[in-house]
Structure formats: structure tokens, C-alpha cells
Amino acid sequence: MSTPQHDIALACRGLATYGLGSEIGGHVSMRDPDSDTFWMNVLDKTFEEMTPDDVVQIDFDGNQVDGDRTISLGADFHQGIYAERDDVNAIVHTHGPWITALCAMARPPRTYHNLASFFAGETAMCPDDDFESVGPALGDNHTVLIPYHGAITVHERLGPAVSLMVTLEYAAELDVRITPTGAPEMEEEMVGRVKDLVTRADYLTHTWGLVRRKGRGHVAAAGEGWAA
């Protein structure tokens, strides 16, 4: 049976296959529907090492419900976002290399590709790296970029939050590579139409399926059986 621990660990493994978790840092969380708590992976393992045993329950004061594993100080912005956004039940934070490069430019990704349309008008910039700034900066958007740090994506479900992060890394790479060429962005009147198309194609759902398959493959290759 699926549990938050299992789903978060599998998401971490899947994100790792995209190069979004080969170093220490980054977190995936899910709100607990029955209490003022959330589930999040620990800090002392990389995404590519994460197992269900490495996912802990944290209350909105930042305390672990059981155990004393090392958790990121970034747990503060998870509880802050959950407190401000009743519609958010899942949060993903990574330091993807292309995302981080884009964050150094202090702007949202440019629409050089149809998938970048997901972030048009729904991406905020955090003013600084202060955890207390993240929630207010996010506002009603699904993505926020943190200068010189990384990005956060949120959604009412885990799957789209993870898929948005994977898609953001792709859009960020295209941005960083293409911008120096002077190539034009998608015309503004096209963006809404393209965004509607990729949304109706259920791209984020299909991407979540792919992330899960990649995660299971990563677990199998490591000789573990928990993701079967």
C-alpha cells in the first residue's frame, strides 16, 4: 500500500535520475491529511540514497514526531508554505544545476520551448535566501526561484509538484543555453495557447509516471526491493 514515506522516497529516487539530487540537500514533502504535520526526507542522505525509512514526520513547529534524524533547516519554509496555502499538499525543493544557474539570473525561465509555458505567469522570485521570505514570495504561484540557491515547486498532489521540478530543470537548461544566442522567445500571444495544449495533453501526469518508473529502476539497480 502506498504511504507518504514510500511516495516521497520514490520521488527522491526518480528526481535523482534527472541529476536533481546527487549532492546533499533538497527535500520533498507531503502534508499529512489527518494532523498539523508533514512528511519530509532527512538531510543526511542524497536523493539517490533515500528509502522510506529516511522520511520523517514533522509538526508545524519544526519538531520530529518520532526519532531524531537530521533534517534540513529548510523545513521552515515547508511549514510556512503549508500554513499559508491550504491548497498545497506537496512541496519539492532542489538545487538542480540548470535551475541554480537560472536563479543567478534572478528571473523566471524564458519561453524558448512549449514546456516552458508551464511557468509563464506562475513563477515568483524570492527576494533573498531567507527561509521566512519564501512563503510570502510564492504567493499564488506554483514555482518560486531562490537567488543563488534553487527552486521550489508546489501542488495539491505530489506527482505534479515533482513533474514541475523536472520540467523546470529542462526549461532552465534551454534558457541558459539559448539566451546567449539572442534567439527570440515564443510570441506572447502563443504562450497561453501552448500552455493549454500541454495541460490538456496531461503532460505532468505522464511525467510523474516516468519519474516513478525511473525511481523504481534506480531502486532495482541498487538491489533493493521496497519500490516494487
PDB file of C-alpha atoms in Angstrom:
ATOM      1  CA  MET A   1       0.000   0.000   0.000  1.00  0.00           C
ATOM      2  CA  SER A   2       1.241   3.485  -0.852  1.00  0.00           C
ATOM      3  CA  THR A   3       2.367   5.622   2.095  1.00  0.00           C
ATOM      4  CA  PRO A   4       3.850   9.140   2.285  1.00  0.00           C
ATOM      5  CA  GLN A   5       7.195   7.585   3.211  1.00  0.00           C
ATOM      6  CA  HIS A   6       7.153   5.326   0.156  1.00  0.00           C
ATOM      7  CA  ASP A   7       5.923   8.010  -2.243  1.00  0.00           C
ATOM      8  CA  ILE A   8       8.447  10.607  -1.094  1.00  0.00           C
ATOM      9  CA  ALA A   9      11.360   8.159  -1.208  1.00  0.00           C
ATOM     10  CA  LEU A  10      10.373   7.022  -4.707  1.00  0.00           C
ATOM     11  CA  ALA A  11      10.052  10.659  -5.830  1.00  0.00           C
ATOM     12  CA  CYS A  12      13.547  11.337  -4.488  1.00  0.00           C
ATOM     13  CA  ARG A  13      14.978   8.365  -6.360  1.00  0.00           C
ATOM     14  CA  GLY A  14      13.234   9.450  -9.549  1.00  0.00           C
ATOM     15  CA  LEU A  15      14.453  13.039  -9.210  1.00  0.00           C
ATOM     16  CA  ALA A  16      17.977  11.712  -8.748  1.00  0.00           C
ATOM     17  CA  THR A  17      17.862  10.103 -12.192  1.00  0.00           C
ATOM     18  CA  TYR A  18      17.426  13.604 -13.646  1.00  0.00           C
ATOM     19  CA  GLY A  19      20.513  14.882 -11.828  1.00  0.00           C
ATOM     20  CA  LEU A  20      18.400  16.667  -9.253  1.00  0.00           C
ATOM     21  CA  GLY A  21      19.744  15.027  -6.119  1.00  0.00           C
ATOM     22  CA  SER A  22      23.315  13.769  -6.394  1.00  0.00           C
ATOM     23  CA  GLU A  23      24.531  16.038  -3.582  1.00  0.00           C
ATOM     24  CA  ILE A  24      23.385  16.517  -0.002  1.00  0.00           C
ATOM     25  CA  GLY A  25      20.409  18.873   0.144  1.00  0.00           C
ATOM     26  CA  GLY A  26      16.991  19.264  -1.364  1.00  0.00           C
ATOM     27  CA  HIS A  27      13.727  17.979   0.044  1.00  0.00           C
ATOM     28  CA  VAL A  28      10.363  16.551  -0.889  1.00  0.00           C
ATOM     29  CA  SER A  29       7.409  16.806   1.487  1.00  0.00           C
ATOM     30  CA  MET A  30       3.746  15.883   1.729  1.00  0.00           C
ATOM     31  CA  ARG A  31       1.154  17.315   4.090  1.00  0.00           C
ATOM     32  CA  ASP A  32      -0.405  14.799   6.472  1.00  0.00           C
ATOM     33  CA  PRO A  33      -4.174  14.984   5.882  1.00  0.00           C
ATOM     34  CA  ASP A  34      -5.068  13.984   9.442  1.00  0.00           C
ATOM     35  CA  SER A  35      -2.860  16.293  11.523  1.00  0.00           C
ATOM     36  CA  ASP A  36      -0.896  19.544  11.517  1.00  0.00           C
ATOM     37  CA  THR A  37       2.217  17.732  10.353  1.00  0.00           C
ATOM     38  CA  PHE A  38       4.029  16.910   7.148  1.00  0.00           C
ATOM     39  CA  TRP A  39       6.368  14.162   5.926  1.00  0.00           C
ATOM     40  CA  MET A  40       9.833  15.028   4.577  1.00  0.00           C
ATOM     41  CA  ASN A  41      13.087  13.276   3.723  1.00  0.00           C
ATOM     42  CA  VAL A  42      16.084  13.605   6.023  1.00  0.00           C
ATOM     43  CA  LEU A  43      19.178  15.683   5.249  1.00  0.00           C
ATOM     44  CA  ASP A  44      21.996  13.199   5.786  1.00  0.00           C
ATOM     45  CA  LYS A  45      21.348  11.227   2.586  1.00  0.00           C
ATOM     46  CA  THR A  46      21.195  12.223  -1.054  1.00  0.00           C
ATOM     47  CA  PHE A  47      18.049  11.732  -3.122  1.00  0.00           C
ATOM     48  CA  GLU A  48      19.691   8.762  -4.827  1.00  0.00           C
ATOM     49  CA  GLU A  49      20.105   7.030  -1.453  1.00  0.00           C
ATOM     50  CA  MET A  50      16.678   7.744   0.003  1.00  0.00           C
ATOM     51  CA  THR A  51      14.450   4.944   1.337  1.00  0.00           C
ATOM     52  CA  PRO A  52      11.068   5.047   3.127  1.00  0.00           C
ATOM     53  CA  ASP A  53      12.951   4.784   6.438  1.00  0.00           C
ATOM     54  CA  ASP A  54      14.568   8.125   5.631  1.00  0.00           C
ATOM     55  CA  VAL A  55      11.274  10.015   5.569  1.00  0.00           C
ATOM     56  CA  VAL A  56      10.167  11.523   8.880  1.00  0.00           C
ATOM     57  CA  GLN A  57       7.060  13.243  10.217  1.00  0.00           C
ATOM     58  CA  ILE A  58       7.449  16.872  11.332  1.00  0.00           C
ATOM     59  CA  ASP A  59       4.981  19.133  13.113  1.00  0.00           C
ATOM     60  CA  PHE A  60       4.365  22.757  12.192  1.00  0.00           C
ATOM     61  CA  ASP A  61       6.731  23.875  14.950  1.00  0.00           C
ATOM     62  CA  GLY A  62       9.571  22.028  13.221  1.00  0.00           C
ATOM     63  CA  ASN A  63       9.749  19.116  15.664  1.00  0.00           C
ATOM     64  CA  GLN A  64      10.024  15.480  14.612  1.00  0.00           C
ATOM     65  CA  VAL A  65       7.078  13.450  15.801  1.00  0.00           C
ATOM     66  CA  ASP A  66       9.311  10.409  16.420  1.00  0.00           C
ATOM     67  CA  GLY A  67      13.059   9.939  16.241  1.00  0.00           C
ATOM     68  CA  ASP A  68      15.951  12.347  15.975  1.00  0.00           C
ATOM     69  CA  ARG A  69      17.174  12.179  12.388  1.00  0.00           C
ATOM     70  CA  THR A  70      18.950  15.180  10.911  1.00  0.00           C
ATOM     71  CA  ILE A  71      16.540  17.347   8.921  1.00  0.00           C
ATOM     72  CA  SER A  72      17.213  20.408   6.806  1.00  0.00           C
ATOM     73  CA  LEU A  73      16.767  23.883   8.214  1.00  0.00           C
ATOM     74  CA  GLY A  74      14.724  24.360   5.051  1.00  0.00           C
ATOM     75  CA  ALA A  75      11.885  22.522   6.767  1.00  0.00           C
ATOM     76  CA  ASP A  76      10.951  26.004   7.967  1.00  0.00           C
ATOM     77  CA  PHE A  77       9.725  27.059   4.559  1.00  0.00           C
ATOM     78  CA  HIS A  78       7.726  23.849   4.155  1.00  0.00           C
ATOM     79  CA  GLN A  79       5.720  24.533   7.290  1.00  0.00           C
ATOM     80  CA  GLY A  80       5.453  28.188   6.268  1.00  0.00           C
ATOM     81  CA  ILE A  81       4.010  27.337   2.855  1.00  0.00           C
ATOM     82  CA  TYR A  82       1.604  24.757   4.276  1.00  0.00           C
ATOM     83  CA  ALA A  83       0.406  27.302   6.817  1.00  0.00           C
ATOM     84  CA  GLU A  84      -0.233  29.942   4.131  1.00  0.00           C
ATOM     85  CA  ARG A  85      -1.558  27.747   1.325  1.00  0.00           C
ATOM     86  CA  ASP A  86      -4.390  25.344   2.190  1.00  0.00           C
ATOM     87  CA  ASP A  87      -4.394  24.175  -1.429  1.00  0.00           C
ATOM     88  CA  VAL A  88      -0.788  22.930  -1.257  1.00  0.00           C
ATOM     89  CA  ASN A  89      -0.243  19.336  -0.122  1.00  0.00           C
ATOM     90  CA  ALA A  90       3.168  18.670  -1.657  1.00  0.00           C
ATOM     91  CA  ILE A  91       6.395  20.668  -1.919  1.00  0.00           C
ATOM     92  CA  VAL A  92       9.587  19.890  -3.856  1.00  0.00           C
ATOM     93  CA  HIS A  93      12.873  21.752  -3.431  1.00  0.00           C
ATOM     94  CA  THR A  94      16.048  21.026  -5.408  1.00  0.00           C
ATOM     95  CA  HIS A  95      19.350  22.628  -6.288  1.00  0.00           C
ATOM     96  CA  GLY A  96      19.295  21.414  -9.887  1.00  0.00           C
ATOM     97  CA  PRO A  97      22.405  22.733 -11.690  1.00  0.00           C
ATOM     98  CA  TRP A  98      20.495  24.422 -14.528  1.00  0.00           C
ATOM     99  CA  ILE A  99      17.859  25.719 -12.136  1.00  0.00           C
ATOM    100  CA  THR A 100      20.587  27.198  -9.948  1.00  0.00           C
ATOM    101  CA  ALA A 101      22.232  28.785 -12.991  1.00  0.00           C
ATOM    102  CA  LEU A 102      18.889  30.368 -13.892  1.00  0.00           C
ATOM    103  CA  CYS A 103      18.436  31.579 -10.300  1.00  0.00           C
ATOM    104  CA  ALA A 104      21.697  33.505 -10.655  1.00  0.00           C
ATOM    105  CA  MET A 105      19.959  35.491 -13.417  1.00  0.00           C
ATOM    106  CA  ALA A 106      17.195  36.415 -10.927  1.00  0.00           C
ATOM    107  CA  ARG A 107      14.305  35.896 -13.343  1.00  0.00           C
ATOM    108  CA  PRO A 108      11.798  33.219 -14.385  1.00  0.00           C
ATOM    109  CA  PRO A 109      12.621  30.946 -17.346  1.00  0.00           C
ATOM    110  CA  ARG A 110      12.048  32.392 -20.781  1.00  0.00           C
ATOM    111  CA  THR A 111       9.610  30.638 -23.113  1.00  0.00           C
ATOM    112  CA  TYR A 112      12.030  29.076 -25.568  1.00  0.00           C
ATOM    113  CA  HIS A 113      10.058  25.824 -25.642  1.00  0.00           C
ATOM    114  CA  ASN A 114       6.464  24.700 -25.265  1.00  0.00           C
ATOM    115  CA  LEU A 115       7.092  23.173 -21.821  1.00  0.00           C
ATOM    116  CA  ALA A 116       8.417  26.494 -20.536  1.00  0.00           C
ATOM    117  CA  SER A 117       4.854  27.768 -20.895  1.00  0.00           C
ATOM    118  CA  PHE A 118       4.008  25.964 -17.627  1.00  0.00           C
ATOM    119  CA  PHE A 119       5.992  28.646 -15.789  1.00  0.00           C
ATOM    120  CA  ALA A 120       4.718  31.694 -17.631  1.00  0.00           C
ATOM    121  CA  GLY A 121       2.871  33.881 -15.140  1.00  0.00           C
ATOM    122  CA  GLU A 122       3.163  31.245 -12.393  1.00  0.00           C
ATOM    123  CA  THR A 123       6.771  31.698 -11.276  1.00  0.00           C
ATOM    124  CA  ALA A 124       7.811  34.062  -8.490  1.00  0.00           C
ATOM    125  CA  MET A 125      11.249  35.319  -7.484  1.00  0.00           C
ATOM    126  CA  CYS A 126      12.194  35.221  -3.822  1.00  0.00           C
ATOM    127  CA  PRO A 127      13.934  38.473  -2.779  1.00  0.00           C
ATOM    128  CA  ASP A 128      16.673  36.641  -0.883  1.00  0.00           C
ATOM    129  CA  ASP A 129      17.721  33.321   0.653  1.00  0.00           C
ATOM    130  CA  ASP A 130      15.893  33.914   3.951  1.00  0.00           C
ATOM    131  CA  PHE A 131      13.554  30.998   4.732  1.00  0.00           C
ATOM    132  CA  GLU A 132      10.922  33.404   6.039  1.00  0.00           C
ATOM    133  CA  SER A 133      10.764  35.126   2.641  1.00  0.00           C
ATOM    134  CA  VAL A 134       9.851  32.021   0.659  1.00  0.00           C
ATOM    135  CA  GLY A 135       6.189  31.577   1.601  1.00  0.00           C
ATOM    136  CA  PRO A 136       5.164  35.199   1.065  1.00  0.00           C
ATOM    137  CA  ALA A 137       7.176  35.372  -2.178  1.00  0.00           C
ATOM    138  CA  LEU A 138       5.469  32.263  -3.560  1.00  0.00           C
ATOM    139  CA  GLY A 139       2.045  33.893  -3.347  1.00  0.00           C
ATOM    140  CA  ASP A 140      -0.481  32.042  -5.519  1.00  0.00           C
ATOM    141  CA  ASN A 141       2.184  30.687  -7.884  1.00  0.00           C
ATOM    142  CA  HIS A 142       3.289  27.062  -8.213  1.00  0.00           C
ATOM    143  CA  THR A 143       7.012  27.853  -8.557  1.00  0.00           C
ATOM    144  CA  VAL A 144       9.432  30.146  -6.758  1.00  0.00           C
ATOM    145  CA  LEU A 145      13.111  30.685  -7.567  1.00  0.00           C
ATOM    146  CA  ILE A 146      15.539  31.462  -4.747  1.00  0.00           C
ATOM    147  CA  PRO A 147      18.540  33.583  -5.783  1.00  0.00           C
ATOM    148  CA  TYR A 148      21.837  31.677  -5.891  1.00  0.00           C
ATOM    149  CA  HIS A 149      20.150  28.655  -4.328  1.00  0.00           C
ATOM    150  CA  GLY A 150      17.498  26.622  -6.156  1.00  0.00           C
ATOM    151  CA  ALA A 151      13.773  26.336  -6.708  1.00  0.00           C
ATOM    152  CA  ILE A 152      10.563  25.195  -5.061  1.00  0.00           C
ATOM    153  CA  THR A 153       7.506  23.774  -6.805  1.00  0.00           C
ATOM    154  CA  VAL A 154       4.184  23.139  -5.070  1.00  0.00           C
ATOM    155  CA  HIS A 155       0.886  21.465  -5.896  1.00  0.00           C
ATOM    156  CA  GLU A 156      -2.133  19.864  -4.281  1.00  0.00           C
ATOM    157  CA  ARG A 157      -0.647  16.480  -5.268  1.00  0.00           C
ATOM    158  CA  LEU A 158       2.877  15.101  -5.129  1.00  0.00           C
ATOM    159  CA  GLY A 159       3.019  13.984  -8.763  1.00  0.00           C
ATOM    160  CA  PRO A 160       2.547  17.391 -10.424  1.00  0.00           C
ATOM    161  CA  ALA A 161       4.874  19.071  -7.915  1.00  0.00           C
ATOM    162  CA  VAL A 162       7.635  16.614  -8.852  1.00  0.00           C
ATOM    163  CA  SER A 163       6.849  16.881 -12.575  1.00  0.00           C
ATOM    164  CA  LEU A 164       7.020  20.663 -12.439  1.00  0.00           C
ATOM    165  CA  MET A 165      10.500  20.440 -10.919  1.00  0.00           C
ATOM    166  CA  VAL A 166      11.715  18.053 -13.618  1.00  0.00           C
ATOM    167  CA  THR A 167      10.213  20.291 -16.305  1.00  0.00           C
ATOM    168  CA  LEU A 168      11.731  23.395 -14.720  1.00  0.00           C
ATOM    169  CA  GLU A 169      15.220  21.907 -14.884  1.00  0.00           C
ATOM    170  CA  TYR A 170      14.705  21.250 -18.605  1.00  0.00           C
ATOM    171  CA  ALA A 171      13.343  24.749 -19.230  1.00  0.00           C
ATOM    172  CA  ALA A 172      16.213  26.259 -17.237  1.00  0.00           C
ATOM    173  CA  GLU A 173      18.815  24.399 -19.287  1.00  0.00           C
ATOM    174  CA  LEU A 174      17.279  25.617 -22.529  1.00  0.00           C
ATOM    175  CA  ASP A 175      17.170  29.152 -21.137  1.00  0.00           C
ATOM    176  CA  VAL A 176      20.799  29.221 -20.050  1.00  0.00           C
ATOM    177  CA  ARG A 177      21.993  27.660 -23.307  1.00  0.00           C
ATOM    178  CA  ILE A 178      19.804  29.653 -25.712  1.00  0.00           C
ATOM    179  CA  THR A 179      19.798  33.140 -24.170  1.00  0.00           C
ATOM    180  CA  PRO A 180      23.378  33.967 -25.273  1.00  0.00           C
ATOM    181  CA  THR A 181      22.427  33.216 -28.897  1.00  0.00           C
ATOM    182  CA  GLY A 182      19.881  36.029 -28.983  1.00  0.00           C
ATOM    183  CA  ALA A 183      17.130  33.701 -30.239  1.00  0.00           C
ATOM    184  CA  PRO A 184      13.619  35.107 -29.786  1.00  0.00           C
ATOM    185  CA  GLU A 185      11.194  33.859 -27.156  1.00  0.00           C
ATOM    186  CA  MET A 186       7.792  32.443 -28.015  1.00  0.00           C
ATOM    187  CA  GLU A 187       5.444  35.232 -29.024  1.00  0.00           C
ATOM    188  CA  GLU A 188       3.278  36.307 -26.108  1.00  0.00           C
ATOM    189  CA  GLU A 189       0.006  35.514 -27.861  1.00  0.00           C
ATOM    190  CA  MET A 190       1.190  31.932 -28.376  1.00  0.00           C
ATOM    191  CA  VAL A 191       2.069  31.217 -24.747  1.00  0.00           C
ATOM    192  CA  GLY A 192      -1.471  30.760 -23.419  1.00  0.00           C
ATOM    193  CA  ARG A 193      -2.478  28.572 -26.348  1.00  0.00           C
ATOM    194  CA  VAL A 194       0.586  26.357 -25.988  1.00  0.00           C
ATOM    195  CA  LYS A 195       0.144  26.121 -22.224  1.00  0.00           C
ATOM    196  CA  ASP A 196      -3.451  24.991 -22.708  1.00  0.00           C
ATOM    197  CA  LEU A 197      -2.282  22.340 -25.169  1.00  0.00           C
ATOM    198  CA  VAL A 198       0.397  20.785 -22.941  1.00  0.00           C
ATOM    199  CA  THR A 199      -2.019  20.922 -19.995  1.00  0.00           C
ATOM    200  CA  ARG A 200      -4.774  19.136 -21.931  1.00  0.00           C
ATOM    201  CA  ALA A 201      -2.196  16.564 -23.041  1.00  0.00           C
ATOM    202  CA  ASP A 202      -1.798  15.765 -19.311  1.00  0.00           C
ATOM    203  CA  TYR A 203       1.939  16.194 -19.603  1.00  0.00           C
ATOM    204  CA  LEU A 204       2.573  16.483 -15.857  1.00  0.00           C
ATOM    205  CA  THR A 205       0.713  13.242 -15.110  1.00  0.00           C
ATOM    206  CA  HIS A 206       2.659  11.346 -17.768  1.00  0.00           C
ATOM    207  CA  THR A 207       5.909  12.814 -16.472  1.00  0.00           C
ATOM    208  CA  TRP A 208       5.082  11.660 -12.931  1.00  0.00           C
ATOM    209  CA  GLY A 209       4.600   8.141 -14.281  1.00  0.00           C
ATOM    210  CA  LEU A 210       8.002   8.351 -15.929  1.00  0.00           C
ATOM    211  CA  VAL A 211       9.647   9.669 -12.761  1.00  0.00           C
ATOM    212  CA  ARG A 212       8.185   6.762 -10.789  1.00  0.00           C
ATOM    213  CA  ARG A 213       9.382   4.221 -13.356  1.00  0.00           C
ATOM    214  CA  LYS A 214      12.860   5.722 -13.270  1.00  0.00           C
ATOM    215  CA  GLY A 215      12.771   5.671  -9.480  1.00  0.00           C
ATOM    216  CA  ARG A 216      11.804   2.005  -9.382  1.00  0.00           C
ATOM    217  CA  GLY A 217      14.570   1.228 -11.852  1.00  0.00           C
ATOM    218  CA  HIS A 218      17.060   3.055  -9.642  1.00  0.00           C
ATOM    219  CA  VAL A 219      15.943   1.051  -6.616  1.00  0.00           C
ATOM    220  CA  ALA A 220      16.116  -2.227  -8.536  1.00  0.00           C
ATOM    221  CA  ALA A 221      19.603  -1.440  -9.831  1.00  0.00           C
ATOM    222  CA  ALA A 222      20.721  -0.880  -6.231  1.00  0.00           C
ATOM    223  CA  GLY A 223      19.415  -4.346  -5.309  1.00  0.00           C
ATOM    224  CA  GLU A 224      16.616  -3.032  -3.090  1.00  0.00           C
ATOM    225  CA  GLY A 225      13.047  -4.301  -3.165  1.00  0.00           C
ATOM    226  CA  TRP A 226      10.951  -1.663  -1.403  1.00  0.00           C
ATOM    227  CA  ALA A 227       9.761   0.113  -4.576  1.00  0.00           C
ATOM    228  CA  ALA A 228       8.221  -2.960  -6.192  1.00  0.00           C
TER     229      ALA A 228
END
